[in-house]
Amino acid sequence: GRGGASIYGKQFEDELHPELKFTGAGILAMANAGPDTNGSQFFLTLGPAQWLDGKHSIFGRVCQGMGVLGRLAMVETNAQDRPLD
């Protein structure tokens, strides 16, 4: 999606915790365009992504249904990362 305003207004501050890391698949976090630019977009990781540590607010982790996440990862996409089907 393209994102938009959150229920808190246009953008809100990061909530970064040094003990929360992008250690593997299934981490749920806020997408942003830089510090304190959180809106309504979020993402799930498909594997470790240490380069995101300290840049995106982590607020959850998949605890059941990792197979569904694996199937989502197999969806073919175009050059703009949009699903082909």
Short mmCIF file of N, CA and C in Angstrom, two decimals:
data_model
loop_
_atom_site.label_atom_id
_atom_site.label_comp_id
_atom_site.label_asym_id
_atom_site.label_seq_id
_atom_site.Cartn_x
_atom_site.Cartn_y
_atom_site.Cartn_z
N GLY A 1 0.80 -1.18 0.00
CA GLY A 1 0.00 0.00 0.00
C GLY A 1 0.85 1.26 0.00
N ARG A 2 0.17 2.35 0.04
CA ARG A 2 0.84 3.65 0.02
C ARG A 2 0.90 4.30 1.38
N GLY A 3 0.25 3.70 2.36
CA GLY A 3 0.27 4.29 3.70
C GLY A 3 -0.68 5.45 3.81
N GLY A 4 -0.56 6.16 4.88
CA GLY A 4 -1.42 7.30 5.14
C GLY A 4 -1.38 7.64 6.61
N ALA A 5 -2.36 8.38 7.05
CA ALA A 5 -2.42 8.83 8.44
C ALA A 5 -2.71 7.65 9.36
N SER A 6 -2.17 7.71 10.55
CA SER A 6 -2.47 6.72 11.57
C SER A 6 -3.64 7.22 12.41
N ILE A 7 -4.09 6.40 13.33
CA ILE A 7 -5.16 6.84 14.24
C ILE A 7 -4.67 7.92 15.19
N TYR A 8 -3.34 8.12 15.27
CA TYR A 8 -2.76 9.13 16.15
C TYR A 8 -2.52 10.46 15.45
N GLY A 9 -2.83 10.55 14.19
CA GLY A 9 -2.56 11.76 13.43
C GLY A 9 -1.71 11.43 12.22
N LYS A 10 -1.11 12.44 11.63
CA LYS A 10 -0.36 12.24 10.39
C LYS A 10 0.86 11.34 10.60
N GLN A 11 1.73 11.66 11.53
CA GLN A 11 2.92 10.85 11.81
C GLN A 11 3.15 10.82 13.31
N PHE A 12 3.86 9.80 13.78
CA PHE A 12 4.18 9.74 15.20
C PHE A 12 5.61 9.25 15.40
N GLU A 13 6.10 9.48 16.61
CA GLU A 13 7.50 9.20 16.94
C GLU A 13 7.81 7.71 16.97
N ASP A 14 9.08 7.39 16.74
CA ASP A 14 9.57 6.03 16.87
C ASP A 14 9.50 5.61 18.33
N GLU A 15 9.31 4.32 18.55
CA GLU A 15 9.41 3.72 19.89
C GLU A 15 10.43 2.60 19.78
N LEU A 16 11.69 2.98 19.89
CA LEU A 16 12.79 2.04 19.71
C LEU A 16 13.26 1.52 21.06
N HIS A 17 13.47 0.21 21.13
CA HIS A 17 13.98 -0.43 22.34
C HIS A 17 15.22 -1.23 21.96
N PRO A 18 16.36 -0.94 22.57
CA PRO A 18 17.61 -1.58 22.15
C PRO A 18 17.61 -3.10 22.27
N GLU A 19 16.76 -3.67 23.12
CA GLU A 19 16.73 -5.12 23.26
C GLU A 19 15.89 -5.81 22.18
N LEU A 20 15.12 -5.05 21.42
CA LEU A 20 14.31 -5.62 20.34
C LEU A 20 15.10 -5.53 19.03
N LYS A 21 15.33 -6.68 18.42
CA LYS A 21 16.16 -6.76 17.21
C LYS A 21 15.44 -7.55 16.11
N PHE A 22 15.83 -7.28 14.87
CA PHE A 22 15.32 -8.00 13.71
C PHE A 22 16.14 -9.27 13.52
N THR A 23 15.86 -10.27 14.36
CA THR A 23 16.69 -11.47 14.43
C THR A 23 16.27 -12.60 13.50
N GLY A 24 15.07 -12.51 12.92
CA GLY A 24 14.61 -13.60 12.06
C GLY A 24 13.27 -13.29 11.42
N ALA A 25 12.68 -14.32 10.86
CA ALA A 25 11.38 -14.18 10.20
C ALA A 25 10.27 -13.95 11.22
N GLY A 26 9.26 -13.19 10.79
CA GLY A 26 8.07 -13.00 11.60
C GLY A 26 8.08 -11.81 12.53
N ILE A 27 9.04 -10.92 12.40
CA ILE A 27 9.07 -9.70 13.22
C ILE A 27 8.12 -8.68 12.58
N LEU A 28 7.25 -8.08 13.38
CA LEU A 28 6.26 -7.10 12.93
C LEU A 28 6.71 -5.72 13.37
N ALA A 29 6.84 -4.79 12.42
CA ALA A 29 7.38 -3.46 12.74
C ALA A 29 6.73 -2.39 11.87
N MET A 30 6.93 -1.14 12.29
CA MET A 30 6.41 0.00 11.54
C MET A 30 7.35 0.34 10.39
N ALA A 31 6.76 0.59 9.22
CA ALA A 31 7.52 1.12 8.09
C ALA A 31 7.60 2.63 8.27
N ASN A 32 8.67 3.25 7.81
CA ASN A 32 8.78 4.70 7.92
C ASN A 32 9.68 5.25 6.82
N ALA A 33 9.73 6.57 6.73
CA ALA A 33 10.57 7.24 5.73
C ALA A 33 11.74 7.95 6.40
N GLY A 34 12.05 7.56 7.63
CA GLY A 34 13.10 8.19 8.41
C GLY A 34 12.65 8.33 9.84
N PRO A 35 13.50 8.89 10.69
CA PRO A 35 13.16 9.03 12.10
C PRO A 35 11.83 9.76 12.33
N ASP A 36 11.02 9.17 13.22
CA ASP A 36 9.76 9.79 13.67
C ASP A 36 8.78 10.08 12.54
N THR A 37 8.73 9.21 11.53
CA THR A 37 7.79 9.40 10.41
C THR A 37 6.83 8.22 10.29
N ASN A 38 6.48 7.59 11.40
CA ASN A 38 5.57 6.46 11.38
C ASN A 38 4.17 6.91 11.01
N GLY A 39 3.48 6.10 10.22
CA GLY A 39 2.11 6.41 9.81
C GLY A 39 1.23 5.20 10.00
N SER A 40 0.77 4.61 8.91
CA SER A 40 -0.13 3.46 9.00
C SER A 40 0.44 2.20 8.37
N GLN A 41 1.66 2.24 7.85
CA GLN A 41 2.24 1.06 7.21
C GLN A 41 3.07 0.25 8.19
N PHE A 42 3.01 -1.06 8.01
CA PHE A 42 3.83 -1.96 8.81
C PHE A 42 4.36 -3.05 7.89
N PHE A 43 5.30 -3.84 8.40
CA PHE A 43 5.85 -4.93 7.61
C PHE A 43 6.21 -6.10 8.49
N LEU A 44 6.33 -7.26 7.86
CA LEU A 44 6.79 -8.49 8.51
C LEU A 44 8.11 -8.89 7.86
N THR A 45 9.05 -9.34 8.66
CA THR A 45 10.32 -9.79 8.09
C THR A 45 10.21 -11.24 7.63
N LEU A 46 11.00 -11.57 6.61
CA LEU A 46 11.06 -12.94 6.09
C LEU A 46 12.33 -13.65 6.55
N GLY A 47 13.19 -12.94 7.24
CA GLY A 47 14.45 -13.49 7.73
C GLY A 47 15.16 -12.42 8.54
N PRO A 48 16.37 -12.71 9.03
CA PRO A 48 17.12 -11.70 9.78
C PRO A 48 17.33 -10.44 8.95
N ALA A 49 17.25 -9.29 9.61
CA ALA A 49 17.41 -8.00 8.92
C ALA A 49 18.05 -7.00 9.89
N GLN A 50 19.28 -7.30 10.31
CA GLN A 50 19.97 -6.49 11.31
C GLN A 50 20.11 -5.04 10.90
N TRP A 51 20.18 -4.73 9.60
CA TRP A 51 20.33 -3.35 9.14
C TRP A 51 19.13 -2.48 9.52
N LEU A 52 18.02 -3.10 9.94
CA LEU A 52 16.84 -2.34 10.36
C LEU A 52 16.84 -2.02 11.85
N ASP A 53 17.73 -2.67 12.62
CA ASP A 53 17.79 -2.43 14.07
C ASP A 53 17.97 -0.95 14.37
N GLY A 54 17.18 -0.43 15.29
CA GLY A 54 17.28 0.97 15.69
C GLY A 54 16.67 1.96 14.72
N LYS A 55 16.03 1.46 13.66
CA LYS A 55 15.44 2.34 12.64
C LYS A 55 13.93 2.20 12.53
N HIS A 56 13.40 1.06 12.95
CA HIS A 56 11.97 0.79 12.83
C HIS A 56 11.44 0.25 14.16
N SER A 57 10.28 0.74 14.58
CA SER A 57 9.67 0.32 15.85
C SER A 57 9.08 -1.08 15.70
N ILE A 58 9.63 -2.02 16.47
CA ILE A 58 9.12 -3.39 16.50
C ILE A 58 7.98 -3.45 17.50
N PHE A 59 6.85 -4.05 17.09
CA PHE A 59 5.73 -4.14 18.02
C PHE A 59 5.09 -5.52 18.06
N GLY A 60 5.68 -6.49 17.41
CA GLY A 60 5.10 -7.83 17.48
C GLY A 60 5.97 -8.87 16.80
N ARG A 61 5.52 -10.12 16.98
CA ARG A 61 6.20 -11.26 16.36
C ARG A 61 5.16 -12.33 16.07
N VAL A 62 5.25 -12.95 14.92
CA VAL A 62 4.34 -14.04 14.57
C VAL A 62 4.65 -15.21 15.50
N CYS A 63 3.61 -15.73 16.17
CA CYS A 63 3.83 -16.87 17.06
C CYS A 63 3.15 -18.13 16.54
N GLN A 64 2.23 -18.00 15.61
CA GLN A 64 1.61 -19.14 14.93
C GLN A 64 1.37 -18.75 13.49
N GLY A 65 1.43 -19.72 12.60
CA GLY A 65 1.14 -19.44 11.20
C GLY A 65 2.33 -19.02 10.37
N MET A 66 3.53 -19.42 10.78
CA MET A 66 4.71 -19.06 9.99
C MET A 66 4.65 -19.64 8.58
N GLY A 67 3.88 -20.71 8.41
CA GLY A 67 3.71 -21.28 7.07
C GLY A 67 3.03 -20.30 6.13
N VAL A 68 2.08 -19.53 6.65
CA VAL A 68 1.41 -18.51 5.84
C VAL A 68 2.41 -17.45 5.41
N LEU A 69 3.28 -17.04 6.32
CA LEU A 69 4.31 -16.06 5.98
C LEU A 69 5.23 -16.61 4.89
N GLY A 70 5.56 -17.88 4.99
CA GLY A 70 6.38 -18.52 3.97
C GLY A 70 5.71 -18.53 2.61
N ARG A 71 4.40 -18.77 2.59
CA ARG A 71 3.66 -18.74 1.32
C ARG A 71 3.60 -17.33 0.75
N LEU A 72 3.43 -16.32 1.61
CA LEU A 72 3.45 -14.93 1.14
C LEU A 72 4.80 -14.60 0.51
N ALA A 73 5.86 -15.11 1.08
CA ALA A 73 7.20 -14.84 0.56
C ALA A 73 7.40 -15.42 -0.83
N MET A 74 6.61 -16.43 -1.20
CA MET A 74 6.76 -17.08 -2.49
C MET A 74 5.96 -16.40 -3.61
N VAL A 75 5.16 -15.39 -3.29
CA VAL A 75 4.36 -14.70 -4.29
C VAL A 75 5.28 -13.96 -5.26
N GLU A 76 5.09 -14.19 -6.55
CA GLU A 76 5.90 -13.49 -7.55
C GLU A 76 5.48 -12.03 -7.64
N THR A 77 6.47 -11.15 -7.78
CA THR A 77 6.20 -9.71 -7.86
C THR A 77 6.85 -9.10 -9.10
N ASN A 78 6.38 -7.90 -9.45
CA ASN A 78 6.96 -7.19 -10.59
C ASN A 78 8.11 -6.30 -10.10
N ALA A 79 8.63 -5.46 -10.96
CA ALA A 79 9.77 -4.59 -10.63
C ALA A 79 9.46 -3.59 -9.52
N GLN A 80 8.18 -3.30 -9.31
CA GLN A 80 7.76 -2.38 -8.24
C GLN A 80 7.34 -3.14 -6.97
N ASP A 81 7.67 -4.43 -6.90
CA ASP A 81 7.32 -5.30 -5.77
C ASP A 81 5.81 -5.47 -5.59
N ARG A 82 5.06 -5.35 -6.65
CA ARG A 82 3.61 -5.59 -6.62
C ARG A 82 3.35 -7.04 -7.04
N PRO A 83 2.42 -7.74 -6.38
CA PRO A 83 2.11 -9.12 -6.78
C PRO A 83 1.66 -9.20 -8.23
N LEU A 84 2.09 -10.25 -8.92
CA LEU A 84 1.70 -10.43 -10.32
C LEU A 84 0.24 -10.88 -10.44
N ASP A 85 -0.26 -11.62 -9.47
CA ASP A 85 -1.67 -12.05 -9.48
C ASP A 85 -2.48 -11.33 -8.45
#
